[in-house]
């Protein structure tokens, strides 16, 4: 895992904090980031984190950052890359989690004809949002 930032020495009592609006999905992957904010670690480095929970996923995070509603987003990397390939003016500044993201493809009850990945050709997929991690998996 890469560090998001190397924190400078503790601030004196009269230094002003820089506010950063950070958006992410309500998932366990963001717990370390949120715990650092809760424990004041970002504030020690001069940063006040305003956490914006975005349950709609990566596509919405990218929309919000390009609209100026967020300063930093923690999206699924493949969704960010798909957005960049589609012309969104965003950059991947680094990685937060380097473990493989494991996705499940779940079939509806009664879909007994689905026995292998080859059987998925022409199937309809439900995704959380166009541009999201589930969307990039489905395409």
PDB file of C-alpha atoms in Angstrom:
ATOM      1  CA  UNK A   1       0.000   0.000   0.000  1.00  0.00           C
ATOM      2  CA  UNK A   2       1.315   3.440  -0.901  1.00  0.00           C
ATOM      3  CA  UNK A   3       0.998   6.255   1.579  1.00  0.00           C
ATOM      4  CA  UNK A   4      -1.471   8.950   0.653  1.00  0.00           C
ATOM      5  CA  UNK A   5       0.742  11.591   2.172  1.00  0.00           C
ATOM      6  CA  UNK A   6       3.700  11.866   4.476  1.00  0.00           C
ATOM      7  CA  UNK A   7       2.512  13.928   7.422  1.00  0.00           C
ATOM      8  CA  UNK A   8       4.620  16.944   8.439  1.00  0.00           C
ATOM      9  CA  UNK A   9       5.484  17.575  12.102  1.00  0.00           C
ATOM     10  CA  UNK A  10       2.626  18.399  14.464  1.00  0.00           C
ATOM     11  CA  UNK A  11       1.063  21.798  14.009  1.00  0.00           C
ATOM     12  CA  UNK A  12       1.264  24.506  16.594  1.00  0.00           C
ATOM     13  CA  UNK A  13      -2.008  25.499  18.314  1.00  0.00           C
ATOM     14  CA  UNK A  14      -2.697  28.510  16.066  1.00  0.00           C
ATOM     15  CA  UNK A  15      -2.076  27.068  12.600  1.00  0.00           C
ATOM     16  CA  UNK A  16      -5.060  26.901  10.250  1.00  0.00           C
ATOM     17  CA  UNK A  17      -6.061  23.521   8.805  1.00  0.00           C
ATOM     18  CA  UNK A  18      -6.503  23.010   5.073  1.00  0.00           C
ATOM     19  CA  UNK A  19      -9.906  21.460   4.368  1.00  0.00           C
ATOM     20  CA  UNK A  20      -9.995  18.602   1.851  1.00  0.00           C
ATOM     21  CA  UNK A  21     -13.313  17.122   0.694  1.00  0.00           C
ATOM     22  CA  UNK A  22     -12.789  13.384   0.235  1.00  0.00           C
ATOM     23  CA  UNK A  23     -15.380  11.046  -1.249  1.00  0.00           C
ATOM     24  CA  UNK A  24     -15.609   7.295  -1.093  1.00  0.00           C
ATOM     25  CA  UNK A  25     -18.012   4.409  -0.979  1.00  0.00           C
ATOM     26  CA  UNK A  26     -19.331   3.065   2.346  1.00  0.00           C
ATOM     27  CA  UNK A  27     -17.107  -0.015   2.345  1.00  0.00           C
ATOM     28  CA  UNK A  28     -14.528  -1.502   4.680  1.00  0.00           C
ATOM     29  CA  UNK A  29     -11.654  -0.526   2.380  1.00  0.00           C
ATOM     30  CA  UNK A  30     -11.983   3.076   3.604  1.00  0.00           C
ATOM     31  CA  UNK A  31     -11.859   2.249   7.330  1.00  0.00           C
ATOM     32  CA  UNK A  32      -8.122   3.063   7.722  1.00  0.00           C
ATOM     33  CA  UNK A  33      -8.623   6.427   6.009  1.00  0.00           C
ATOM     34  CA  UNK A  34     -11.597   7.244   8.251  1.00  0.00           C
ATOM     35  CA  UNK A  35      -9.839   6.049  11.402  1.00  0.00           C
ATOM     36  CA  UNK A  36      -6.910   8.338  10.626  1.00  0.00           C
ATOM     37  CA  UNK A  37      -9.347  11.268  10.437  1.00  0.00           C
ATOM     38  CA  UNK A  38     -11.152  10.171  13.610  1.00  0.00           C
ATOM     39  CA  UNK A  39      -7.867   9.913  15.518  1.00  0.00           C
ATOM     40  CA  UNK A  40      -6.704  13.325  14.327  1.00  0.00           C
ATOM     41  CA  UNK A  41      -3.799  12.050  12.238  1.00  0.00           C
ATOM     42  CA  UNK A  42      -4.728  14.166   9.215  1.00  0.00           C
ATOM     43  CA  UNK A  43      -5.171  17.228  11.448  1.00  0.00           C
ATOM     44  CA  UNK A  44      -1.661  16.713  12.836  1.00  0.00           C
ATOM     45  CA  UNK A  45      -0.464  17.190   9.280  1.00  0.00           C
ATOM     46  CA  UNK A  46      -2.542  20.325   8.772  1.00  0.00           C
ATOM     47  CA  UNK A  47      -5.448  18.688   6.921  1.00  0.00           C
ATOM     48  CA  UNK A  48      -9.090  18.738   7.938  1.00  0.00           C
ATOM     49  CA  UNK A  49     -10.852  15.874   6.134  1.00  0.00           C
ATOM     50  CA  UNK A  50     -14.515  16.351   5.226  1.00  0.00           C
ATOM     51  CA  UNK A  51     -15.678  12.821   4.379  1.00  0.00           C
ATOM     52  CA  UNK A  52     -18.444  12.550   1.766  1.00  0.00           C
ATOM     53  CA  UNK A  53     -20.031   9.105   1.603  1.00  0.00           C
ATOM     54  CA  UNK A  54     -21.025   8.234  -1.962  1.00  0.00           C
ATOM     55  CA  UNK A  55     -22.994   4.956  -2.027  1.00  0.00           C
ATOM     56  CA  UNK A  56     -23.588   5.265  -5.789  1.00  0.00           C
ATOM     57  CA  UNK A  57     -19.994   4.167  -6.447  1.00  0.00           C
ATOM     58  CA  UNK A  58     -17.101   5.054  -8.701  1.00  0.00           C
ATOM     59  CA  UNK A  59     -19.107   6.615 -11.539  1.00  0.00           C
ATOM     60  CA  UNK A  60     -20.698   9.122  -9.166  1.00  0.00           C
ATOM     61  CA  UNK A  61     -17.351   9.799  -7.438  1.00  0.00           C
ATOM     62  CA  UNK A  62     -15.831  10.697 -10.801  1.00  0.00           C
ATOM     63  CA  UNK A  63     -18.775  12.960 -11.649  1.00  0.00           C
ATOM     64  CA  UNK A  64     -18.404  14.737  -8.305  1.00  0.00           C
ATOM     65  CA  UNK A  65     -14.665  15.286  -8.614  1.00  0.00           C
ATOM     66  CA  UNK A  66     -14.947  16.645 -12.165  1.00  0.00           C
ATOM     67  CA  UNK A  67     -17.792  18.950 -11.029  1.00  0.00           C
ATOM     68  CA  UNK A  68     -15.609  20.324  -8.225  1.00  0.00           C
ATOM     69  CA  UNK A  69     -17.763  18.824  -5.448  1.00  0.00           C
ATOM     70  CA  UNK A  70     -14.795  16.772  -4.151  1.00  0.00           C
ATOM     71  CA  UNK A  71     -11.085  17.490  -3.871  1.00  0.00           C
ATOM     72  CA  UNK A  72     -10.086  13.832  -3.683  1.00  0.00           C
ATOM     73  CA  UNK A  73     -11.941  10.635  -4.529  1.00  0.00           C
ATOM     74  CA  UNK A  74     -11.222   7.041  -3.567  1.00  0.00           C
ATOM     75  CA  UNK A  75     -12.788   5.147  -6.512  1.00  0.00           C
ATOM     76  CA  UNK A  76     -12.210   1.651  -7.829  1.00  0.00           C
ATOM     77  CA  UNK A  77      -9.128   2.006 -10.041  1.00  0.00           C
ATOM     78  CA  UNK A  78     -10.533   0.234 -13.101  1.00  0.00           C
ATOM     79  CA  UNK A  79     -13.527   2.588 -13.068  1.00  0.00           C
ATOM     80  CA  UNK A  80     -11.214   5.606 -12.853  1.00  0.00           C
ATOM     81  CA  UNK A  81      -9.156   4.309 -15.773  1.00  0.00           C
ATOM     82  CA  UNK A  82     -12.337   3.724 -17.787  1.00  0.00           C
ATOM     83  CA  UNK A  83     -13.386   7.306 -17.013  1.00  0.00           C
ATOM     84  CA  UNK A  84     -10.020   8.654 -18.133  1.00  0.00           C
ATOM     85  CA  UNK A  85     -10.231   6.578 -21.322  1.00  0.00           C
ATOM     86  CA  UNK A  86     -13.682   8.088 -21.871  1.00  0.00           C
ATOM     87  CA  UNK A  87     -12.298  11.614 -21.641  1.00  0.00           C
ATOM     88  CA  UNK A  88     -12.832  12.584 -18.005  1.00  0.00           C
ATOM     89  CA  UNK A  89     -10.226  15.123 -16.855  1.00  0.00           C
ATOM     90  CA  UNK A  90      -9.062  13.167 -13.792  1.00  0.00           C
ATOM     91  CA  UNK A  91      -5.739  11.638 -12.822  1.00  0.00           C
ATOM     92  CA  UNK A  92      -4.847   8.615 -10.723  1.00  0.00           C
ATOM     93  CA  UNK A  93      -2.528  10.086  -8.105  1.00  0.00           C
ATOM     94  CA  UNK A  94      -1.656   6.775  -6.471  1.00  0.00           C
ATOM     95  CA  UNK A  95      -3.089   3.584  -5.125  1.00  0.00           C
ATOM     96  CA  UNK A  96      -4.684   3.164  -1.736  1.00  0.00           C
ATOM     97  CA  UNK A  97      -5.165  -0.619  -1.785  1.00  0.00           C
ATOM     98  CA  UNK A  98      -3.058  -2.963  -3.874  1.00  0.00           C
ATOM     99  CA  UNK A  99      -4.754  -6.265  -3.120  1.00  0.00           C
ATOM    100  CA  UNK A 100      -6.852  -7.718  -5.929  1.00  0.00           C
ATOM    101  CA  UNK A 101     -10.480  -6.716  -5.847  1.00  0.00           C
ATOM    102  CA  UNK A 102     -12.564  -9.871  -6.003  1.00  0.00           C
ATOM    103  CA  UNK A 103     -15.966  -9.551  -7.639  1.00  0.00           C
ATOM    104  CA  UNK A 104     -18.843 -12.023  -7.563  1.00  0.00           C
ATOM    105  CA  UNK A 105     -21.208 -12.567 -10.453  1.00  0.00           C
ATOM    106  CA  UNK A 106     -24.497 -13.643  -8.905  1.00  0.00           C
ATOM    107  CA  UNK A 107     -27.222 -15.350 -10.936  1.00  0.00           C
ATOM    108  CA  UNK A 108     -30.936 -14.966 -10.396  1.00  0.00           C
ATOM    109  CA  UNK A 109     -32.845 -17.896  -8.879  1.00  0.00           C
ATOM    110  CA  UNK A 110     -33.793 -20.309 -11.646  1.00  0.00           C
ATOM    111  CA  UNK A 111     -30.837 -19.353 -13.873  1.00  0.00           C
ATOM    112  CA  UNK A 112     -29.652 -22.956 -13.894  1.00  0.00           C
ATOM    113  CA  UNK A 113     -28.393 -22.635 -17.470  1.00  0.00           C
ATOM    114  CA  UNK A 114     -25.450 -20.568 -16.191  1.00  0.00           C
ATOM    115  CA  UNK A 115     -22.732 -23.080 -15.376  1.00  0.00           C
ATOM    116  CA  UNK A 116     -19.523 -21.385 -16.589  1.00  0.00           C
ATOM    117  CA  UNK A 117     -18.247 -17.955 -17.707  1.00  0.00           C
ATOM    118  CA  UNK A 118     -18.877 -18.998 -21.314  1.00  0.00           C
ATOM    119  CA  UNK A 119     -22.621 -19.163 -20.528  1.00  0.00           C
ATOM    120  CA  UNK A 120     -22.640 -15.428 -19.721  1.00  0.00           C
ATOM    121  CA  UNK A 121     -22.458 -14.360 -23.375  1.00  0.00           C
ATOM    122  CA  UNK A 122     -25.503 -12.227 -24.143  1.00  0.00           C
ATOM    123  CA  UNK A 123     -26.647 -12.223 -20.504  1.00  0.00           C
ATOM    124  CA  UNK A 124     -28.084  -9.068 -18.923  1.00  0.00           C
ATOM    125  CA  UNK A 125     -26.176  -7.620 -15.961  1.00  0.00           C
ATOM    126  CA  UNK A 126     -27.347  -5.262 -13.269  1.00  0.00           C
ATOM    127  CA  UNK A 127     -24.790  -2.642 -12.259  1.00  0.00           C
ATOM    128  CA  UNK A 128     -24.830   0.049  -9.604  1.00  0.00           C
ATOM    129  CA  UNK A 129     -24.081   2.883 -12.033  1.00  0.00           C
ATOM    130  CA  UNK A 130     -22.542   3.412 -15.471  1.00  0.00           C
ATOM    131  CA  UNK A 131     -18.813   3.895 -14.927  1.00  0.00           C
ATOM    132  CA  UNK A 132     -18.826   2.048 -11.591  1.00  0.00           C
ATOM    133  CA  UNK A 133     -16.653  -0.917 -10.723  1.00  0.00           C
ATOM    134  CA  UNK A 134     -19.564  -3.295 -11.348  1.00  0.00           C
ATOM    135  CA  UNK A 135     -20.096  -1.698 -14.773  1.00  0.00           C
ATOM    136  CA  UNK A 136     -16.475  -2.089 -15.831  1.00  0.00           C
ATOM    137  CA  UNK A 137     -16.609  -5.728 -14.682  1.00  0.00           C
ATOM    138  CA  UNK A 138     -19.721  -6.381 -16.748  1.00  0.00           C
ATOM    139  CA  UNK A 139     -18.322  -4.914 -19.945  1.00  0.00           C
TER     140      UNK A 139
END
